[in-house]
Amino acid sequence: MKPGSGTLIINIMSEGKAETYEGVYQCTARNERGAAISNNIIVRPSRSPLWTKEKLKPIILPSGQSLILSCRPPIGLPPAIIFWMDNSFQRLPQNERVSQGLNGDLYFSNVLPEDTRDDYICYARFNHTQTIQQKQPISLKVILVDELNDTTAANLSDTEFYGAKSNRERPPTFLTPEGNASNKEELRGNVLSLECIAEGLPTPLIYWIKEDGILPINRTFYRNFQKTLQIIQVSEADSGNYQCIAKNALGAIHHTISVTVKAAPYWIMAPQNLVLSPGEDGALICRANGNPKPRISWLSNGVPIEIVPDDPSRKINGDTIIFSNVQERSSAVYQCNASNEYGYLLGNAFVNVLAEPPRILTSADTLYQVIANRPALLDCAFFGSPLPTIEWFKGTKGSALREDIYVFHENGTLEIPVAQKDSTGTYTCVARNKLGMAKNEVHLEIKEPTRIIKQPEYAVVQRGSTVSFECKVKHDHTLILTVIWLKDNGELPSDGRFTIDKDHLEVADVSDSDGGTYTCVANTTLDSVSASAVLSVVDVPNPPFDLELTDQLDKSVQLSWTPGDDNNSPITKFIIEYEDAMHEAGLWHYQAEVPGTQTTAQLKLSPYVNYSFRVMAENSLGRSLPSETSEQYFTKAAEPDKNPMIVEGLGSEPDNLVITWQPLNGFESNGPGLQYKVSWRQKDGDDEWTSVVVANVSKYIVSGTPTFVPYLIKVQALNDVGFAPEPAVVMGHSGEDLPMVAPGNVHVNVVNSTLAEVHWDPVPLKSVRGHLQGYRIYYWKSQSSSKRNRRHIEKKILTFQGSKTHGMLPGLEPFSHYTLHVRVVNGKGEGPASPTRVFHTPEGAMASRQVDIATQGWFIGLMCAVALLILILLIVCFIRRNKGGKYPVKEKEDAHADPEIQPMKEDDGTFGEYSDAEDHKPLKKGSRTPSDRTVKKEDSDDSLVDYGEGVNGQFNEDGSFIGQYSGKKEKEPAEGNESSEAPSPVNAMNSFV
């Protein structure tokens, strides 16, 4: 026996064999008041006996016949666990046709040739002894009936060749249980297992029903391919008839199992301890149930009550012992035994007869602290015999508390259901019986509840960022508050990334493992409150994996993959890219995309491409890294399905045609040996197409062509497999040459002093020998009518696009001689010049020019002279005014003004308007120029920009000028003797910059 306890220890390792201690044990505990006994304890050693040696003959069966391979393991304690394996210790496959029964046998509804093997081995495992026993291997050979012949059949004994049922289809019959009906008993609380295994061809299926009832949903399970029905925690209500139905295409049979649930005894009311005072009455009640109904017997101090001394205060009435007017000698321990054939119950209860005044066991002046609005329980544990009565009082002079506000428990505890601030105070418990009285004071304090006034909030953060949770707490200041943080109801990880500072928990560098529920727990000695928030760690998805190519066709393939973790943000789509390892290794191109719910894609492919694929997942946060590359898939070559783009034909020389195109890339080639068939013929001739096949280049030059002839051109792709579809025909021209003819009938119409209109006859189109780009006028000032200075001549050029036959020459200088000629222009260059024409511009108002003359030296000198002259005139005027005379200032100014400066308009300071070139009306006079002689830029709007154009300038059909003036100039000596003096201000403003 273990010292200080009632435990019995048997050490079979050092004190003999286990069989020595086999038997029934019972423990008795005894003192002067009585004896209590335990239930019987049965000790049995475990056993794992060896299999009986037996010689098993090979089994030969025709295909389709049923078979039972018996196991019949040795009987052990506890029973062995049975399983079938082969020589390699691999479990034999089981299914609807082949399965193991509850008894361990292996059942074949019908055998097939694939069942042939010589190592059907039944194993028995004894867990207590940790041993496995093995049956001798069984050999089975299944032969198709057609292979059997009379000789083979004659050589087989009855034991070797089972009665040859036909291998033709047949309806089901049961292998187990036998017959149409059987019985089954099970004990209450155990697992009910019902089994039906049938043979037949084709293999029957098993179904279960309960007659006049339904199977309990939450306690019913099907095992062994529906051949076993199990009901757990079985009760008497599960008794009844159960039917198993075996069915195949040829018929159905059923078997009825009548189930009876028996029950070992179980308590309805176990006997309870009884404390009585002398002269009191009492009773011990022992009630149990079972099936069959248990028998009740009583013992006193472990001895059957029938043979113990008689006690006049005791009367036995079946399952009840009645005590009346007990005395101290009636104290004893009574045992109630309830038993039937399936087990027994044993309950101990003492009857203690005492005479004791009240005693209060709760410590005096105990302080109870309770949170407001919660129940308060004030203890008053007591003892006494007879049983004392309990009263509670509040305060020193209070009256007894009433039950309308308070709850009085049988153990003496006072309960205040909802404690309030005014519940604070001293409470007195008083215990009384006929032998005396006892009292005890306890104290109650009411505290403010702890509250979380700012709770942590749900957070969604991206991996690698920082998140903070806030938890503000208010509590009773007389209590000590502790706040702890939990993650998923456990401690926070011991990681420096977690920081707690006052009311905050901060998690830095958030990782996937940090996701979960974070709880703030605020504790005092009296209460605890908590608030939780979920942290979801999100990120771009993990890359997909397990890429697989299936349904591989010439121009399509199915790609499937397994999505990676979406990192708490749903995947919205998958992007598929491809690499062409043969033509563009290392470059990935977009192939397709599918919704995030889809994990397969049917991809269209091009011929002659060595494909590899990869997949990326995308969610609201971005795109994942690419997956691992799929296996390569090389598509078969095919003829090109497209021709080159941007086919053009332009000559680089007058006698050639340069045909160019944009070649196909390697991906578009569709096969090896990419070439181009280039074909051409004159558009307006009857020649056949001339063709040549060239390598993978981008141009071909046709030599010996006529000058500027239209050609029809086509370029077709081809490879080693074949030709692309028929290409489109485009038109081109052979090379251009310089025009041969000059424009004729050139004449000039002078519009006014600064504008002239030129007319000419167009040249014949055949003489252009190229694309007509327009006509170009060269013109220059050849002589001044007012001064005959020699100076360099600046040639100016204006180009008029298209087939225009007239154009305007703006920005001419008034009162000047001009010379011009006209040339036709094509893509090659200019043709010969027309005969020159000379024209004269009349006098006119000074035109405004966008020229900054204020920076010219001569202009500065002129302005200084004018200013000095004005100052002298002002002085003279002042002197004459003082003398009372008048001085004709205007006449003086007119007398000293430069004769070449034209008058300006009074209103805006601009030069006077041009006169009409035909009526030669006199110019209007305006006001004088400002004193500094500066012409404002914004007033000089009549510039060449409004009329002239450069080489690329244009005129409208009506001759109005819309282009820009050309900067191209040619200088020649002026005709006649011109002065070498510096030009006047007016001439400077009218000259071209």
PDB file of N, CA, C and O in Angstrom, residues 539-591:
ATOM      1  N   ASP A 539      -1.336  41.766 -48.484  1.00  0.00           N
ATOM      2  CA  ASP A 539      -0.199  42.036 -49.365  1.00  0.00           C
ATOM      3  C   ASP A 539      -0.581  41.571 -50.760  1.00  0.00           C
ATOM      4  O   ASP A 539      -1.657  40.993 -50.969  1.00  0.00           O
ATOM      5  N   VAL A 540       0.305  41.848 -51.675  1.00  0.00           N
ATOM      6  CA  VAL A 540       0.086  41.303 -53.010  1.00  0.00           C
ATOM      7  C   VAL A 540       0.081  39.784 -52.901  1.00  0.00           C
ATOM      8  O   VAL A 540       0.669  39.212 -51.979  1.00  0.00           O
ATOM      9  N   PRO A 541      -0.592  39.093 -53.785  1.00  0.00           N
ATOM     10  CA  PRO A 541      -0.675  37.632 -53.649  1.00  0.00           C
ATOM     11  C   PRO A 541       0.690  36.969 -53.781  1.00  0.00           C
ATOM     12  O   PRO A 541       1.637  37.542 -54.346  1.00  0.00           O
ATOM     13  N   ASN A 542       0.775  35.770 -53.233  1.00  0.00           N
ATOM     14  CA  ASN A 542       1.941  34.934 -53.502  1.00  0.00           C
ATOM     15  C   ASN A 542       1.835  34.399 -54.926  1.00  0.00           C
ATOM     16  O   ASN A 542       0.742  34.248 -55.465  1.00  0.00           O
ATOM     17  N   PRO A 543       2.966  34.095 -55.532  1.00  0.00           N
ATOM     18  CA  PRO A 543       2.903  33.635 -56.929  1.00  0.00           C
ATOM     19  C   PRO A 543       2.150  32.322 -57.041  1.00  0.00           C
ATOM     20  O   PRO A 543       2.204  31.465 -56.154  1.00  0.00           O
ATOM     21  N   PRO A 544       1.431  32.130 -58.154  1.00  0.00           N
ATOM     22  CA  PRO A 544       0.832  30.812 -58.423  1.00  0.00           C
ATOM     23  C   PRO A 544       1.930  29.758 -58.577  1.00  0.00           C
ATOM     24  O   PRO A 544       3.106  30.080 -58.798  1.00  0.00           O
ATOM     25  N   PHE A 545       1.533  28.508 -58.487  1.00  0.00           N
ATOM     26  CA  PHE A 545       2.509  27.428 -58.604  1.00  0.00           C
ATOM     27  C   PHE A 545       1.825  26.221 -59.256  1.00  0.00           C
ATOM     28  O   PHE A 545       0.643  26.248 -59.562  1.00  0.00           O
ATOM     29  N   ASP A 546       2.616  25.171 -59.454  1.00  0.00           N
ATOM     30  CA  ASP A 546       2.128  23.934 -60.080  1.00  0.00           C
ATOM     31  C   ASP A 546       1.493  24.206 -61.445  1.00  0.00           C
ATOM     32  O   ASP A 546       0.364  23.792 -61.740  1.00  0.00           O
ATOM     33  N   LEU A 547       2.218  24.914 -62.315  1.00  0.00           N
ATOM     34  CA  LEU A 547       1.712  25.151 -63.663  1.00  0.00           C
ATOM     35  C   LEU A 547       1.750  23.849 -64.465  1.00  0.00           C
ATOM     36  O   LEU A 547       2.732  23.103 -64.403  1.00  0.00           O
ATOM     37  N   GLU A 548       0.669  23.579 -65.195  1.00  0.00           N
ATOM     38  CA  GLU A 548       0.562  22.338 -65.955  1.00  0.00           C
ATOM     39  C   GLU A 548      -0.085  22.626 -67.308  1.00  0.00           C
ATOM     40  O   GLU A 548      -1.057  23.369 -67.399  1.00  0.00           O
ATOM     41  N   LEU A 549       0.500  22.035 -68.355  1.00  0.00           N
ATOM     42  CA  LEU A 549      -0.032  22.169 -69.706  1.00  0.00           C
ATOM     43  C   LEU A 549      -0.761  20.887 -70.086  1.00  0.00           C
ATOM     44  O   LEU A 549      -0.204  19.792 -69.996  1.00  0.00           O
ATOM     45  N   THR A 550      -2.008  21.026 -70.515  1.00  0.00           N
ATOM     46  CA  THR A 550      -2.804  19.877 -70.963  1.00  0.00           C
ATOM     47  C   THR A 550      -3.499  20.245 -72.259  1.00  0.00           C
ATOM     48  O   THR A 550      -3.446  21.400 -72.714  1.00  0.00           O
ATOM     49  N   ASP A 551      -4.181  19.262 -72.873  1.00  0.00           N
ATOM     50  CA  ASP A 551      -4.896  19.471 -74.133  1.00  0.00           C
ATOM     51  C   ASP A 551      -4.007  20.163 -75.161  1.00  0.00           C
ATOM     52  O   ASP A 551      -4.364  21.176 -75.768  1.00  0.00           O
ATOM     53  N   GLN A 552      -2.826  19.615 -75.359  1.00  0.00           N
ATOM     54  CA  GLN A 552      -1.841  20.252 -76.223  1.00  0.00           C
ATOM     55  C   GLN A 552      -2.178  19.988 -77.692  1.00  0.00           C
ATOM     56  O   GLN A 552      -2.039  18.872 -78.189  1.00  0.00           O
ATOM     57  N   LEU A 553      -2.622  21.048 -78.390  1.00  0.00           N
ATOM     58  CA  LEU A 553      -2.948  20.982 -79.804  1.00  0.00           C
ATOM     59  C   LEU A 553      -1.980  21.864 -80.588  1.00  0.00           C
ATOM     60  O   LEU A 553      -1.137  22.550 -80.005  1.00  0.00           O
ATOM     61  N   ASP A 554      -2.116  21.848 -81.944  1.00  0.00           N
ATOM     62  CA  ASP A 554      -1.182  22.617 -82.763  1.00  0.00           C
ATOM     63  C   ASP A 554      -1.252  24.108 -82.484  1.00  0.00           C
ATOM     64  O   ASP A 554      -0.231  24.788 -82.455  1.00  0.00           O
ATOM     65  N   LYS A 555      -2.470  24.620 -82.280  1.00  0.00           N
ATOM     66  CA  LYS A 555      -2.614  26.067 -82.125  1.00  0.00           C
ATOM     67  C   LYS A 555      -3.298  26.459 -80.828  1.00  0.00           C
ATOM     68  O   LYS A 555      -3.790  27.577 -80.685  1.00  0.00           O
ATOM     69  N   SER A 556      -3.343  25.566 -79.861  1.00  0.00           N
ATOM     70  CA  SER A 556      -3.914  25.907 -78.558  1.00  0.00           C
ATOM     71  C   SER A 556      -3.393  24.943 -77.513  1.00  0.00           C
ATOM     72  O   SER A 556      -2.929  23.845 -77.833  1.00  0.00           O
ATOM     73  N   VAL A 557      -3.463  25.373 -76.264  1.00  0.00           N
ATOM     74  CA  VAL A 557      -3.069  24.542 -75.138  1.00  0.00           C
ATOM     75  C   VAL A 557      -3.833  25.044 -73.921  1.00  0.00           C
ATOM     76  O   VAL A 557      -4.195  26.226 -73.842  1.00  0.00           O
ATOM     77  N   GLN A 558      -4.116  24.140 -72.989  1.00  0.00           N
ATOM     78  CA  GLN A 558      -4.758  24.548 -71.737  1.00  0.00           C
ATOM     79  C   GLN A 558      -3.712  24.633 -70.648  1.00  0.00           C
ATOM     80  O   GLN A 558      -2.964  23.690 -70.421  1.00  0.00           O
ATOM     81  N   LEU A 559      -3.675  25.800 -69.992  1.00  0.00           N
ATOM     82  CA  LEU A 559      -2.746  26.028 -68.890  1.00  0.00           C
ATOM     83  C   LEU A 559      -3.542  26.057 -67.592  1.00  0.00           C
ATOM     84  O   LEU A 559      -4.550  26.761 -67.488  1.00  0.00           O
ATOM     85  N   SER A 560      -3.112  25.293 -66.611  1.00  0.00           N
ATOM     86  CA  SER A 560      -3.755  25.309 -65.289  1.00  0.00           C
ATOM     87  C   SER A 560      -2.692  25.564 -64.244  1.00  0.00           C
ATOM     88  O   SER A 560      -1.502  25.310 -64.453  1.00  0.00           O
ATOM     89  N   TRP A 561      -3.123  26.067 -63.103  1.00  0.00           N
ATOM     90  CA  TRP A 561      -2.196  26.427 -62.026  1.00  0.00           C
ATOM     91  C   TRP A 561      -2.930  26.392 -60.696  1.00  0.00           C
ATOM     92  O   TRP A 561      -4.150  26.320 -60.620  1.00  0.00           O
ATOM     93  N   THR A 562      -2.152  26.431 -59.640  1.00  0.00           N
ATOM     94  CA  THR A 562      -2.699  26.514 -58.285  1.00  0.00           C
ATOM     95  C   THR A 562      -2.414  27.909 -57.740  1.00  0.00           C
ATOM     96  O   THR A 562      -1.260  28.347 -57.738  1.00  0.00           O
ATOM     97  N   PRO A 563      -3.444  28.635 -57.292  1.00  0.00           N
ATOM     98  CA  PRO A 563      -3.189  29.993 -56.791  1.00  0.00           C
ATOM     99  C   PRO A 563      -2.345  29.965 -55.520  1.00  0.00           C
ATOM    100  O   PRO A 563      -2.458  29.057 -54.694  1.00  0.00           O
ATOM    101  N   GLY A 564      -1.492  30.959 -55.378  1.00  0.00           N
ATOM    102  CA  GLY A 564      -0.794  31.149 -54.120  1.00  0.00           C
ATOM    103  C   GLY A 564      -1.714  31.825 -53.112  1.00  0.00           C
ATOM    104  O   GLY A 564      -2.864  32.174 -53.412  1.00  0.00           O
ATOM    105  N   ASP A 565      -1.202  32.001 -51.914  1.00  0.00           N
ATOM    106  CA  ASP A 565      -1.988  32.653 -50.864  1.00  0.00           C
ATOM    107  C   ASP A 565      -2.367  34.061 -51.318  1.00  0.00           C
ATOM    108  O   ASP A 565      -1.536  34.808 -51.835  1.00  0.00           O
ATOM    109  N   ASP A 566      -3.651  34.409 -51.140  1.00  0.00           N
ATOM    110  CA  ASP A 566      -4.068  35.754 -51.549  1.00  0.00           C
ATOM    111  C   ASP A 566      -3.715  36.813 -50.522  1.00  0.00           C
ATOM    112  O   ASP A 566      -3.959  38.000 -50.738  1.00  0.00           O
ATOM    113  N   ASN A 567      -3.115  36.402 -49.386  1.00  0.00           N
ATOM    114  CA  ASN A 567      -2.670  37.332 -48.346  1.00  0.00           C
ATOM    115  C   ASN A 567      -3.796  38.267 -47.914  1.00  0.00           C
ATOM    116  O   ASN A 567      -3.634  39.471 -47.774  1.00  0.00           O
ATOM    117  N   ASN A 568      -4.980  37.650 -47.735  1.00  0.00           N
ATOM    118  CA  ASN A 568      -6.152  38.312 -47.155  1.00  0.00           C
ATOM    119  C   ASN A 568      -6.741  39.405 -48.041  1.00  0.00           C
ATOM    120  O   ASN A 568      -7.519  40.231 -47.562  1.00  0.00           O
ATOM    121  N   SER A 569      -6.362  39.429 -49.282  1.00  0.00           N
ATOM    122  CA  SER A 569      -6.986  40.348 -50.236  1.00  0.00           C
ATOM    123  C   SER A 569      -7.334  39.545 -51.474  1.00  0.00           C
ATOM    124  O   SER A 569      -6.438  39.028 -52.151  1.00  0.00           O
ATOM    125  N   PRO A 570      -8.623  39.381 -51.781  1.00  0.00           N
ATOM    126  CA  PRO A 570      -9.019  38.449 -52.844  1.00  0.00           C
ATOM    127  C   PRO A 570      -8.315  38.739 -54.163  1.00  0.00           C
ATOM    128  O   PRO A 570      -8.130  39.902 -54.553  1.00  0.00           O
ATOM    129  N   ILE A 571      -7.942  37.663 -54.840  1.00  0.00           N
ATOM    130  CA  ILE A 571      -7.313  37.787 -56.157  1.00  0.00           C
ATOM    131  C   ILE A 571      -8.383  38.187 -57.166  1.00  0.00           C
ATOM    132  O   ILE A 571      -9.441  37.568 -57.261  1.00  0.00           O
ATOM    133  N   THR A 572      -8.120  39.260 -57.907  1.00  0.00           N
ATOM    134  CA  THR A 572      -9.094  39.757 -58.879  1.00  0.00           C
ATOM    135  C   THR A 572      -8.857  39.192 -60.266  1.00  0.00           C
ATOM    136  O   THR A 572      -9.805  39.003 -61.025  1.00  0.00           O
ATOM    137  N   LYS A 573      -7.614  38.911 -60.603  1.00  0.00           N
ATOM    138  CA  LYS A 573      -7.354  38.341 -61.926  1.00  0.00           C
ATOM    139  C   LYS A 573      -5.973  37.708 -61.963  1.00  0.00           C
ATOM    140  O   LYS A 573      -5.119  37.983 -61.115  1.00  0.00           O
ATOM    141  N   PHE A 574      -5.784  36.849 -62.956  1.00  0.00           N
ATOM    142  CA  PHE A 574      -4.493  36.232 -63.234  1.00  0.00           C
ATOM    143  C   PHE A 574      -4.022  36.721 -64.601  1.00  0.00           C
ATOM    144  O   PHE A 574      -4.802  36.772 -65.555  1.00  0.00           O
ATOM    145  N   ILE A 575      -2.744  37.084 -64.676  1.00  0.00           N
ATOM    146  CA  ILE A 575      -2.147  37.541 -65.928  1.00  0.00           C
ATOM    147  C   ILE A 575      -1.181  36.464 -66.403  1.00  0.00           C
ATOM    148  O   ILE A 575      -0.314  36.016 -65.643  1.00  0.00           O
ATOM    149  N   ILE A 576      -1.336  36.075 -67.670  1.00  0.00           N
ATOM    150  CA  ILE A 576      -0.512  35.016 -68.249  1.00  0.00           C
ATOM    151  C   ILE A 576       0.433  35.650 -69.262  1.00  0.00           C
ATOM    152  O   ILE A 576      -0.003  36.435 -70.124  1.00  0.00           O
ATOM    153  N   GLU A 577       1.713  35.329 -69.156  1.00  0.00           N
ATOM    154  CA  GLU A 577       2.715  35.813 -70.089  1.00  0.00           C
ATOM    155  C   GLU A 577       3.423  34.616 -70.724  1.00  0.00           C
ATOM    156  O   GLU A 577       3.450  33.527 -70.158  1.00  0.00           O
ATOM    157  N   TYR A 578       4.011  34.873 -71.902  1.00  0.00           N
ATOM    158  CA  TYR A 578       4.736  33.800 -72.574  1.00  0.00           C
ATOM    159  C   TYR A 578       6.120  34.292 -72.972  1.00  0.00           C
ATOM    160  O   TYR A 578       6.357  35.498 -73.146  1.00  0.00           O
ATOM    161  N   GLU A 579       7.038  33.354 -73.115  1.00  0.00           N
ATOM    162  CA  GLU A 579       8.381  33.609 -73.625  1.00  0.00           C
ATOM    163  C   GLU A 579       8.590  32.709 -74.844  1.00  0.00           C
ATOM    164  O   GLU A 579       8.231  31.535 -74.832  1.00  0.00           O
ATOM    165  N   ASP A 580       9.175  33.300 -75.903  1.00  0.00           N
ATOM    166  CA  ASP A 580       9.531  32.526 -77.091  1.00  0.00           C
ATOM    167  C   ASP A 580      11.030  32.262 -77.011  1.00  0.00           C
ATOM    168  O   ASP A 580      11.848  33.117 -77.371  1.00  0.00           O
ATOM    169  N   ALA A 581      11.390  31.089 -76.497  1.00  0.00           N
ATOM    170  CA  ALA A 581      12.797  30.788 -76.241  1.00  0.00           C
ATOM    171  C   ALA A 581      13.602  30.709 -77.526  1.00  0.00           C
ATOM    172  O   ALA A 581      14.827  30.869 -77.497  1.00  0.00           O
ATOM    173  N   MET A 582      12.957  30.496 -78.656  1.00  0.00           N
ATOM    174  CA  MET A 582      13.689  30.338 -79.907  1.00  0.00           C
ATOM    175  C   MET A 582      13.958  31.691 -80.567  1.00  0.00           C
ATOM    176  O   MET A 582      15.044  31.922 -81.092  1.00  0.00           O
ATOM    177  N   HIS A 583      12.999  32.595 -80.541  1.00  0.00           N
ATOM    178  CA  HIS A 583      13.149  33.856 -81.254  1.00  0.00           C
ATOM    179  C   HIS A 583      13.516  35.021 -80.341  1.00  0.00           C
ATOM    180  O   HIS A 583      14.262  35.911 -80.763  1.00  0.00           O
ATOM    181  N   GLU A 584      12.972  35.056 -79.137  1.00  0.00           N
ATOM    182  CA  GLU A 584      13.213  36.185 -78.230  1.00  0.00           C
ATOM    183  C   GLU A 584      13.401  35.667 -76.811  1.00  0.00           C
ATOM    184  O   GLU A 584      12.612  35.954 -75.917  1.00  0.00           O
ATOM    185  N   ALA A 585      14.444  34.921 -76.586  1.00  0.00           N
ATOM    186  CA  ALA A 585      14.692  34.345 -75.267  1.00  0.00           C
ATOM    187  C   ALA A 585      14.883  35.465 -74.248  1.00  0.00           C
ATOM    188  O   ALA A 585      15.575  36.456 -74.499  1.00  0.00           O
ATOM    189  N   GLY A 586      14.255  35.302 -73.097  1.00  0.00           N
ATOM    190  CA  GLY A 586      14.389  36.279 -72.017  1.00  0.00           C
ATOM    191  C   GLY A 586      13.360  37.383 -72.049  1.00  0.00           C
ATOM    192  O   GLY A 586      13.261  38.154 -71.092  1.00  0.00           O
ATOM    193  N   LEU A 587      12.613  37.517 -73.142  1.00  0.00           N
ATOM    194  CA  LEU A 587      11.584  38.553 -73.236  1.00  0.00           C
ATOM    195  C   LEU A 587      10.220  37.918 -72.984  1.00  0.00           C
ATOM    196  O   LEU A 587       9.877  36.906 -73.602  1.00  0.00           O
ATOM    197  N   TRP A 588       9.458  38.522 -72.093  1.00  0.00           N
ATOM    198  CA  TRP A 588       8.129  38.006 -71.746  1.00  0.00           C
ATOM    199  C   TRP A 588       7.077  38.937 -72.320  1.00  0.00           C
ATOM    200  O   TRP A 588       7.197  40.159 -72.221  1.00  0.00           O
ATOM    201  N   HIS A 589       6.058  38.329 -72.923  1.00  0.00           N
ATOM    202  CA  HIS A 589       4.997  39.088 -73.573  1.00  0.00           C
ATOM    203  C   HIS A 589       3.647  38.716 -72.964  1.00  0.00           C
ATOM    204  O   HIS A 589       3.443  37.601 -72.496  1.00  0.00           O
ATOM    205  N   TYR A 590       2.742  39.674 -73.017  1.00  0.00           N
ATOM    206  CA  TYR A 590       1.377  39.443 -72.529  1.00  0.00           C
ATOM    207  C   TYR A 590       0.684  38.410 -73.412  1.00  0.00           C
ATOM    208  O   TYR A 590       0.738  38.474 -74.635  1.00  0.00           O
ATOM    209  N   GLN A 591       0.039  37.436 -72.780  1.00  0.00           N
ATOM    210  CA  GLN A 591      -0.698  36.405 -73.508  1.00  0.00           C
ATOM    211  C   GLN A 591      -2.202  36.524 -73.279  1.00  0.00           C
ATOM    212  O   GLN A 591      -2.975  36.568 -74.216  1.00  0.00           O
TER     213      GLN A 591
END
